[in-house]
XYZ file of C-alpha atoms in Angstrom:
661
model
C 132.183 140.483 165.399
C 129.935 143.290 166.696
C 129.505 146.737 165.244
C 129.876 149.662 167.642
C 126.741 151.484 168.716
C 128.470 154.780 168.013
C 131.498 155.698 165.970
C 134.623 156.438 167.956
C 136.504 158.662 165.569
C 140.074 159.736 166.090
C 140.834 163.297 165.063
C 143.711 163.827 162.634
C 144.553 160.118 162.514
C 144.720 159.883 158.739
C 147.274 162.672 158.518
C 149.381 160.998 161.186
C 149.100 157.670 159.367
C 150.619 159.055 156.170
C 153.822 160.142 157.902
C 155.347 156.783 158.800
C 154.192 153.262 159.447
C 157.154 151.503 161.076
C 156.803 149.687 164.401
C 153.897 149.340 166.764
C 154.244 152.748 168.383
C 156.023 154.935 165.875
C 155.075 158.447 164.822
C 154.400 161.807 166.405
C 150.828 161.203 167.520
C 148.851 163.554 169.763
C 150.613 163.420 173.149
C 147.220 163.024 174.875
C 146.193 159.419 174.143
C 142.505 158.578 173.664
C 140.598 157.316 176.671
C 139.547 153.639 176.751
C 136.158 153.020 175.188
C 133.338 150.899 176.649
C 134.063 147.444 175.268
C 130.551 146.971 173.920
C 131.103 150.037 171.721
C 134.144 148.546 170.006
C 134.309 146.372 166.912
C 135.046 143.166 168.799
C 136.737 139.977 167.600
C 137.855 136.718 169.179
C 134.628 135.333 170.701
C 131.709 133.686 168.930
C 128.153 134.583 169.838
C 127.486 131.027 170.997
C 130.472 131.046 173.366
C 129.468 134.442 174.678
C 125.971 133.189 175.477
C 127.299 130.072 177.187
C 129.612 131.934 179.582
C 128.660 132.167 183.223
C 127.886 135.742 184.246
C 130.865 135.790 186.649
C 133.389 134.882 183.945
C 135.542 137.862 182.948
C 137.705 137.010 179.962
C 140.914 138.974 179.343
C 140.417 141.752 176.811
C 142.351 144.348 174.879
C 141.325 147.340 172.796
C 143.325 149.213 170.200
C 143.088 152.640 168.567
C 144.645 152.592 165.085
C 146.022 155.403 162.974
C 144.084 154.506 159.801
C 140.918 152.935 161.175
C 138.043 154.988 162.512
C 136.676 152.454 164.995
C 138.204 151.094 168.181
C 138.908 147.368 167.825
C 138.156 145.175 170.827
C 139.989 141.884 171.250
C 138.913 138.984 173.434
C 142.374 137.987 174.587
C 145.701 139.793 174.419
C 146.903 136.848 172.317
C 144.236 137.693 169.707
C 145.671 141.205 169.403
C 149.258 139.935 169.176
C 148.486 137.464 166.399
C 146.431 140.053 164.507
C 149.457 142.353 164.266
C 151.375 139.590 162.458
C 148.815 139.072 159.716
C 149.931 139.992 156.219
C 148.813 143.501 155.293
C 147.532 144.352 158.773
C 149.464 147.603 159.036
C 148.486 148.649 155.512
C 144.807 148.242 156.376
C 144.756 149.600 159.943
C 147.888 151.699 160.300
C 149.792 151.422 163.564
C 148.304 151.332 167.093
C 148.059 154.762 168.687
C 147.073 153.223 172.006
C 146.386 149.739 173.366
C 144.604 149.048 176.632
C 144.218 145.755 178.506
C 142.158 144.619 181.488
C 143.792 144.716 184.926
C 143.097 141.737 187.200
C 145.234 143.144 190.009
C 142.529 144.350 192.399
C 140.075 141.533 191.648
C 139.916 138.220 193.478
C 140.588 136.239 190.330
C 140.028 132.477 190.284
C 139.809 129.919 187.486
C 136.664 127.830 187.099
C 136.582 124.172 185.995
C 137.106 125.188 182.371
C 140.009 127.472 183.269
C 138.053 130.672 182.596
C 138.927 133.619 184.873
C 136.185 134.448 187.380
C 136.254 137.776 189.236
C 134.156 139.565 191.833
C 134.051 142.905 190.032
C 134.377 144.745 186.739
C 137.984 145.184 185.635
C 139.576 148.553 184.883
C 141.588 149.316 181.747
C 145.319 150.012 181.864
C 147.831 151.030 179.225
C 149.359 147.875 177.754
C 152.857 149.366 177.831
C 152.627 149.644 181.629
C 151.148 146.183 182.219
C 152.601 142.773 183.078
C 151.367 139.626 181.411
C 151.184 135.985 182.502
C 151.709 133.759 179.454
C 151.347 129.975 179.437
C 149.250 129.641 182.574
C 146.258 127.383 183.209
C 143.940 130.267 182.268
C 141.755 129.564 179.270
C 139.228 131.269 177.018
C 136.760 129.410 174.762
C 139.330 129.659 171.961
C 142.117 128.112 174.091
C 145.143 129.537 175.895
C 144.758 133.109 177.088
C 147.030 135.794 178.545
C 146.169 137.429 181.886
C 147.278 141.036 182.472
C 148.099 142.988 185.636
C 149.135 146.540 186.455
C 151.490 145.352 189.197
C 154.272 142.855 188.530
C 153.863 141.369 192.007
C 150.211 140.507 191.275
C 151.247 138.888 187.995
C 153.926 136.868 189.769
C 151.433 135.713 192.417
C 149.015 134.553 189.715
C 151.820 132.678 187.922
C 152.796 130.970 191.171
C 149.205 129.809 191.676
C 148.349 128.899 188.076
C 151.632 128.484 186.226
C 153.077 130.528 183.377
C 155.765 133.159 182.943
C 155.576 136.874 183.597
C 156.461 139.128 180.648
C 156.530 142.815 179.868
C 154.498 144.215 176.948
C 157.419 144.129 174.531
C 158.226 140.553 175.547
C 154.581 139.522 175.143
C 154.525 140.909 171.600
C 157.337 138.495 170.752
C 155.431 135.403 171.927
C 153.686 132.994 169.559
C 150.228 131.691 170.278
C 148.511 128.667 168.837
C 145.612 130.123 166.865
C 143.456 128.393 164.267
C 142.914 130.935 161.503
C 141.447 130.730 158.019
C 144.579 129.263 156.418
C 144.116 126.215 158.637
C 140.503 125.967 157.465
C 141.636 126.028 153.841
C 144.308 123.417 154.436
C 141.832 121.074 156.158
C 139.194 120.920 153.416
C 140.502 117.720 151.802
C 141.086 116.062 155.160
C 137.604 116.977 156.337
C 136.178 115.481 153.153
C 138.108 112.267 153.821
C 136.858 112.135 157.399
C 133.321 112.436 156.059
C 134.023 109.461 153.778
C 135.102 107.508 156.857
C 131.923 108.477 158.707
C 129.810 107.278 155.798
C 131.787 104.043 155.644
C 131.286 103.476 159.373
C 127.508 103.437 158.927
C 127.548 100.961 156.053
C 127.576 98.124 158.572
C 123.884 98.942 159.078
C 123.207 97.616 155.561
C 124.947 94.294 156.225
C 122.934 93.227 159.260
C 121.303 89.804 158.827
C 117.546 89.712 158.335
C 115.725 88.434 161.432
C 112.175 89.569 160.708
C 110.051 90.064 157.603
C 106.903 92.191 157.571
C 103.867 92.119 155.277
C 101.497 90.071 153.179
C 104.345 88.842 150.957
C 106.579 88.035 153.908
C 106.623 84.272 153.296
C 107.705 84.736 149.699
C 110.399 87.186 150.759
C 111.599 84.876 153.507
C 111.989 81.965 151.115
C 113.862 84.148 148.658
C 116.458 85.628 151.029
C 117.393 82.712 153.313
C 118.319 79.066 152.794
C 116.962 78.391 156.275
C 113.719 80.398 156.311
C 112.748 78.949 159.676
C 115.353 81.305 161.145
C 113.308 84.333 160.068
C 110.210 85.551 161.917
C 107.183 86.719 159.922
C 104.941 89.448 161.364
C 102.014 91.521 160.119
C 103.013 95.014 161.315
C 106.240 96.954 161.122
C 106.159 97.881 164.813
C 105.803 94.212 165.746
C 108.846 93.468 163.634
C 110.835 96.176 165.406
C 109.745 94.930 168.825
C 110.682 91.298 168.081
C 113.933 91.824 166.187
C 117.155 91.047 168.076
C 119.749 93.807 168.266
C 121.979 94.304 165.218
C 119.600 92.575 162.811
C 117.407 93.818 159.955
C 113.631 94.130 159.859
C 112.746 93.746 156.174
C 109.461 95.315 155.058
C 107.912 93.855 151.914
C 106.150 95.968 149.289
C 102.952 97.682 150.305
C 101.597 100.544 152.376
C 101.688 100.279 156.167
C 99.507 102.709 158.079
C 101.568 102.965 161.233
C 103.648 105.289 163.368
C 106.842 103.664 164.550
C 109.294 103.885 167.428
C 112.742 102.334 167.109
C 114.341 101.885 170.516
C 116.942 99.230 169.733
C 119.958 99.090 167.350
C 118.321 97.491 164.320
C 118.008 98.314 160.629
C 114.578 99.015 159.164
C 114.771 98.300 155.431
C 112.385 98.043 152.541
C 112.283 95.154 150.096
C 111.560 97.324 147.087
C 110.155 100.636 148.298
C 107.291 100.102 150.735
C 105.451 103.071 152.234
C 105.121 103.846 155.927
C 102.110 106.149 156.223
C 101.394 107.928 159.470
C 97.973 109.155 160.537
C 98.745 112.831 159.968
C 99.516 113.482 163.630
C 103.036 113.538 165.049
C 106.178 111.998 163.631
C 106.015 108.827 161.570
C 109.314 107.180 162.620
C 110.849 108.095 165.990
C 114.353 106.844 166.805
C 115.636 106.885 170.390
C 118.566 104.454 170.182
C 122.072 104.778 168.679
C 123.283 102.821 165.632
C 119.926 102.507 163.868
C 119.639 102.133 160.104
C 116.672 103.210 157.943
C 116.745 102.596 154.197
C 114.691 101.970 151.061
C 111.400 103.369 152.369
C 108.815 105.989 151.494
C 107.336 107.952 154.393
C 104.071 109.897 154.256
C 101.342 110.990 156.670
C 103.544 113.343 158.707
C 101.835 115.617 161.222
C 101.562 119.384 160.641
C 103.419 120.691 163.728
C 106.377 122.663 162.325
C 107.585 123.963 165.700
C 106.266 124.963 169.095
C 106.621 121.628 170.880
C 106.494 121.445 174.681
C 108.418 118.184 175.107
C 110.689 115.832 173.168
C 110.792 112.067 172.671
C 113.407 109.928 174.375
C 116.023 111.312 176.738
C 115.081 114.723 178.117
C 117.044 117.893 177.465
C 119.080 119.261 180.366
C 116.903 121.865 182.103
C 119.999 123.953 182.851
C 121.046 124.251 179.186
C 120.868 127.876 178.046
C 119.020 126.797 174.900
C 116.746 124.124 176.444
C 113.497 125.861 175.472
C 114.769 126.532 171.981
C 115.726 122.886 171.458
C 112.401 121.635 172.768
C 110.439 124.099 170.666
C 111.928 122.813 167.413
C 113.119 119.251 167.934
C 109.843 118.095 169.451
C 107.972 119.020 166.282
C 106.584 116.565 163.715
C 108.804 114.902 161.114
C 109.031 111.942 158.804
C 111.994 110.702 160.859
C 112.585 112.161 164.332
C 115.841 111.015 165.966
C 116.787 111.826 169.561
C 120.120 110.956 171.179
C 120.609 108.446 168.385
C 124.298 108.597 167.467
C 125.399 106.812 164.324
C 121.970 106.859 162.652
C 122.046 105.936 158.952
C 119.243 107.128 156.653
C 119.666 106.051 153.035
C 117.425 105.845 149.957
C 114.438 107.225 151.862
C 111.745 109.485 150.366
C 109.671 111.702 152.661
C 106.641 113.814 151.823
C 105.922 116.237 154.631
C 103.823 119.309 155.401
C 106.175 120.164 158.285
C 109.668 118.621 158.647
C 111.456 115.814 156.859
C 114.175 114.653 159.278
C 114.882 116.001 162.781
C 118.176 115.080 164.463
C 118.748 115.950 168.134
C 122.037 115.152 169.821
C 122.718 112.433 167.258
C 126.353 112.834 166.159
C 127.903 110.813 163.335
C 124.528 110.530 161.620
C 124.620 109.987 157.857
C 121.730 111.045 155.640
C 122.462 109.823 152.143
C 120.568 109.728 148.852
C 117.326 110.810 150.500
C 114.520 112.900 149.001
C 112.405 115.307 151.027
C 109.422 117.032 149.440
C 108.325 119.817 151.719
C 105.293 122.051 151.893
C 104.755 123.986 148.661
C 103.736 126.935 150.834
C 106.900 127.558 152.804
C 104.901 129.675 155.260
C 103.076 126.501 156.348
C 106.089 124.160 156.354
C 109.486 124.148 157.942
C 112.657 122.125 157.335
C 113.798 119.354 155.070
C 116.517 118.266 157.506
C 117.270 119.809 160.912
C 120.449 118.868 162.767
C 120.587 120.058 166.381
C 123.911 119.255 168.062
C 124.250 116.512 165.467
C 127.460 116.735 163.440
C 127.602 114.118 160.736
C 127.204 113.924 156.960
C 124.305 114.953 154.729
C 125.041 114.048 151.124
C 123.555 113.296 147.714
C 120.108 114.309 148.958
C 117.364 116.237 147.147
C 115.153 118.688 149.012
C 112.292 120.562 147.358
C 110.077 123.304 148.808
C 109.604 124.054 152.500
C 111.252 126.807 154.509
C 114.801 125.741 155.486
C 116.055 122.923 153.271
C 118.920 122.035 155.646
C 119.227 123.675 159.043
C 122.193 123.017 161.354
C 122.366 124.292 164.932
C 125.424 123.808 167.156
C 126.539 120.914 164.951
C 130.252 121.654 164.823
C 132.048 119.893 162.000
C 128.960 118.816 160.051
C 129.623 118.070 156.369
C 126.898 118.960 153.855
C 127.912 117.937 150.351
C 126.612 117.101 146.880
C 122.990 117.910 147.671
C 120.362 119.425 145.364
C 118.036 122.054 146.806
C 115.186 123.622 144.848
C 112.633 126.326 145.620
C 112.760 126.391 149.432
C 112.786 129.727 151.254
C 116.308 129.183 152.615
C 118.763 126.621 151.323
C 121.497 125.674 153.816
C 121.112 127.578 157.082
C 123.756 127.484 159.835
C 123.301 128.876 163.348
C 126.001 128.684 166.044
C 127.757 126.041 163.954
C 131.551 126.122 163.530
C 133.945 124.061 161.450
C 131.468 122.953 158.788
C 132.220 121.909 155.225
C 129.593 122.917 152.674
C 130.758 121.592 149.340
C 129.500 120.771 145.862
C 125.864 121.559 146.602
C 123.515 122.775 143.843
C 120.863 125.295 144.820
C 118.317 126.512 142.281
C 115.473 128.965 142.728
C 115.826 129.240 146.512
C 113.547 132.149 147.289
C 115.508 134.103 149.864
C 119.088 132.982 150.622
C 120.886 129.950 149.206
C 123.556 129.512 151.896
C 122.960 131.462 155.099
C 125.736 131.387 157.720
C 124.735 133.473 160.731
C 125.299 134.060 164.489
C 129.046 134.673 164.153
C 130.526 131.175 163.713
C 134.192 130.392 163.027
C 136.241 128.239 160.661
C 133.592 127.208 158.134
C 134.453 126.191 154.568
C 132.105 126.916 151.647
C 133.636 125.312 148.576
C 132.476 124.333 145.092
C 128.777 125.187 145.437
C 126.568 126.541 142.640
C 123.730 128.899 143.562
C 121.323 130.373 141.036
C 118.137 132.415 141.072
C 117.973 133.551 144.721
C 117.464 136.932 146.298
C 120.845 136.374 147.986
C 123.084 133.598 146.707
C 125.071 133.322 149.931
C 125.228 135.290 153.165
C 128.499 134.337 154.871
C 128.836 135.657 158.413
C 131.269 134.948 161.235
C 135.046 134.840 160.910
C 137.953 132.739 159.627
C 135.819 131.326 156.816
C 137.122 129.838 153.575
C 134.936 130.579 150.531
C 136.299 129.186 147.273
C 135.413 127.836 143.837
C 131.725 128.682 144.114
C 129.515 129.832 141.222
C 126.923 132.466 142.109
C 124.817 133.281 139.072
C 121.630 135.223 138.329
C 120.915 136.203 141.930
C 119.797 139.601 143.132
C 122.975 139.677 145.257
C 125.546 136.979 144.630
C 127.353 137.196 147.966
C 126.688 139.156 151.138
C 130.260 139.210 152.436
C 129.897 139.446 156.203
C 132.667 137.194 157.579
C 135.895 138.857 158.706
C 139.403 137.407 158.735
C 138.401 135.186 155.826
C 139.599 134.111 152.392
C 137.374 134.503 149.338
C 139.170 133.093 146.333
C 138.531 131.561 142.907
C 134.774 132.214 142.930
C 132.678 133.274 139.929
C 130.026 135.986 140.219
C 128.030 136.150 136.990
C 124.786 137.797 135.953
C 123.817 139.074 139.406
C 122.331 142.470 140.085
C 125.198 142.882 142.585
C 128.087 140.444 142.472
C 129.348 141.009 146.046
C 128.140 143.347 148.751
C 130.883 143.827 151.372
C 129.287 144.333 154.793
C 132.395 143.888 156.971
C 133.684 146.806 159.013
C 137.050 145.193 159.749
C 139.250 145.183 156.601
C 140.773 141.761 157.327
C 139.631 139.678 154.359
C 141.616 138.301 151.437
C 139.562 138.562 148.216
C 141.591 137.341 145.234
C 141.420 135.445 141.948
C 137.655 135.784 141.647
C 135.840 136.519 138.373
C 133.123 139.163 137.998
C 131.204 138.961 134.716
C 127.788 140.192 133.608
C 126.766 141.744 136.918
C 124.916 145.053 136.966
C 127.267 146.119 139.771
C 130.306 143.930 140.272
C 130.643 144.963 143.922
C 129.196 147.345 146.488
C 130.351 148.137 150.027
C 128.818 149.407 153.228
C 130.333 151.576 155.940
C 133.967 151.072 156.787
C 137.403 151.795 155.352
C 138.596 151.126 151.842
C 138.806 147.393 151.128
C 141.823 146.409 149.055
C 140.985 143.219 147.158
C 144.541 142.363 146.189
C 146.950 139.996 147.887
C 150.587 139.214 147.169
C 150.408 140.809 143.726
C 147.217 138.944 142.774
C 143.894 140.578 142.027
C 140.570 139.627 140.462
C 139.079 139.617 136.972
C 136.513 142.352 136.396
C 134.655 142.437 133.107
C 135.288 145.845 131.527
C 137.981 146.912 133.986
C 140.993 146.671 131.670
C 141.932 147.538 128.114
C 144.933 147.205 125.822
C 146.001 150.683 126.944
C 146.541 149.397 130.504
C 149.162 146.834 129.474
C 149.422 143.185 130.403
C 149.423 142.879 133.358
C 147.349 146.067 133.725
C 149.111 149.028 135.257
C 145.892 150.652 136.443
C 143.928 149.796 139.583
C 140.176 149.309 139.424
C 137.422 150.197 141.875
C 134.025 148.574 141.272
C 132.454 150.951 143.804
C 133.773 154.057 142.055
C 131.129 156.078 140.220
C 133.013 155.908 136.924
C 134.904 152.600 137.222
C 131.720 150.821 138.244
C 130.134 151.663 134.885
C 133.010 150.691 132.633
C 131.519 147.300 131.756
C 128.052 148.636 130.934
C 128.223 152.292 129.873
C 129.825 153.551 126.650
C 132.460 156.205 127.282
C 132.992 155.349 130.949
C 136.301 153.623 130.214
C 137.680 156.740 128.512
C 136.566 159.006 131.350
C 138.020 156.669 133.985
C 141.453 156.933 132.378
C 141.517 160.744 132.443
C 144.824 161.775 134.099
C 143.220 163.584 137.046
C 140.932 160.695 137.943
C 143.736 158.180 137.485
C 146.001 160.058 139.891
C 143.307 160.402 142.537
C 142.418 156.736 142.254
C 146.020 155.681 142.776
C 146.426 157.883 145.858
C 143.193 156.651 147.438
C 144.152 153.028 146.833
C 147.452 153.455 148.673
C 145.986 154.636 152.003
C 143.254 152.662 153.740
C 141.667 155.619 155.467
C 141.351 157.832 152.399
C 138.078 156.457 151.033
C 135.306 154.760 152.997
C 132.616 152.410 151.784
C 134.765 151.418 148.818
C 136.598 148.533 147.183
C 139.733 148.720 145.062
C 141.811 146.118 143.228
C 145.371 147.272 142.593
C 146.215 144.250 140.409
C 143.193 143.419 138.215
C 143.827 140.540 135.828
C 143.486 140.599 132.049
C 141.727 137.242 131.825
C 139.398 135.196 134.018
C 141.089 133.250 136.776
C 138.548 130.412 136.674
C 137.601 129.740 133.042
C 136.227 126.259 133.720
C 133.836 127.581 136.351
C 132.887 130.553 134.190
C 131.974 128.213 131.336
C 129.229 126.755 133.532
C 127.416 130.099 133.392
C 125.513 131.866 130.618
C 127.887 134.823 130.772
C 131.187 133.317 129.624
C 130.976 135.097 126.262
C 131.120 138.496 127.994
C 134.619 137.930 129.370
C 137.268 139.653 127.268
C 140.989 140.059 127.775
C 142.896 143.334 127.873
C 143.233 143.349 124.084
C 139.474 142.924 123.637
C 139.517 139.312 122.456
C 137.192 136.657 123.833
C 138.808 134.669 126.608
C 136.417 131.711 126.278
C 135.353 130.601 122.821
C 131.607 129.952 122.496
């Protein structure tokens, strides 16, 4: 989603919006409709930043833009289908009002063709036309990065010609509004969490075969003793002095077993073998470059300590193994980072398994480039104590897989994932790095059950506008920002954010935030989203200086289907059970009820109560604010709240403790 460079404000919209809200074009609006806005000045949805950057300059995706009666910005939609599905979302009309005008792009005068991916390619910029006058081709071969897309024309004959060439049916605007489109929204993300966890289990299981490979080679001074111990026919096992010699001599799909000791070597694994320690031997590099470089799929590395990593954190000019495509839009970026020094540096090495490995590094711990289905499990990475001089514990570039049960201390980014769609990061412990888990251009991830303590800047940082991520069951304490969640269609649930400067920077639109606990933060949640499309329910706010703050934009209503959130200090016995009074954590008086004597009495003064109720009923009446029309008397997540130091501050409407100490 992008924020407009200037506000496009509709005069008298709010007054129109209070008259009647039925239908898509109902009400006595100004007979002179607003002119279409430049698309880059709208609040746009429907296209991730990564997909936008990857598009060829001649691709012209179908677009729509809508002016709403209760929303001050023009909303831009990549795809008419995106607009249609948005109108069907629960509470959409309450938050935005009804459309005063909708415009779509006209392909009629352009020589439109479809490229290999099905994206429309034109020879010119497309004009805007009123959607009610347009004709739409639905179900054609035309595609957008998100899937099926609708192509619009001013002239029905042009639409029919396109349908003849590329399939589909021609519909009017009213008929198009009745169509259903296959979209993957946040409810699908929520419903897939358990399945995604199970798929991660299967990925881990698939790499366990690396641990069962027969031993073919033993390395080290104690190799003869080890050989006698592990095989009834020791003559079948080769003994060598160096680890690299063992790698070079081992047949495919066998294990090179390294006996106890320290081996001053840098290694390259270019065949599908398992490198394993007998005990925990140390592979010590010379302080220049990476210690273990992997350039072959299906390699296993386990039961080792790795030291002597080079200092290059980034800035590489080439990469090991298979080269990066020179035509890739991010080729220089990938080279710059993935060619740096690391304890383990893996390149085009699908199915890599790293288990029970400890790495001490001044730069990077593990670098993964184009190595899908990699599993990093039960590893320990100790980074640079000066994060300014170090970089990442684990970096995954185009490498979806599983990172689990791993401990990362110090460094800059503990875990960094770039274009690694579907990566699962679970049950890890991260302490005292600058950033904890950092996602860029990465969709469909599952971040679950991680524990982050004392991360200096941001615990979980989801940026560059990704889609369909799930952040579930994490605990983040002692950071400047517990979590910054950007993008869209994100599921954020059952997390504990405690004792941070800001618990959550809420920056993802079209998302669900439910059953989280915000305790003891300076600010529990700061809502940064301009589009009021989020569902924020059944969360608990206890012991925060400010439970919630909000930036520019319309009033955010944090209630859904009669369910609200628990706010320490928001309710009293006078409000009933359930409370009859709404609560606004951003209100000057309401926001002090949990920490200032007398604020609760003032907040319930008849005049303030009446104004609060009116403002909460109309989205456009109060900007930069949050209201909960159904606050709960008791915490929604007592078991999570008990994990914090603030459980004894939660009281029910009658003033009694909700959780016994």
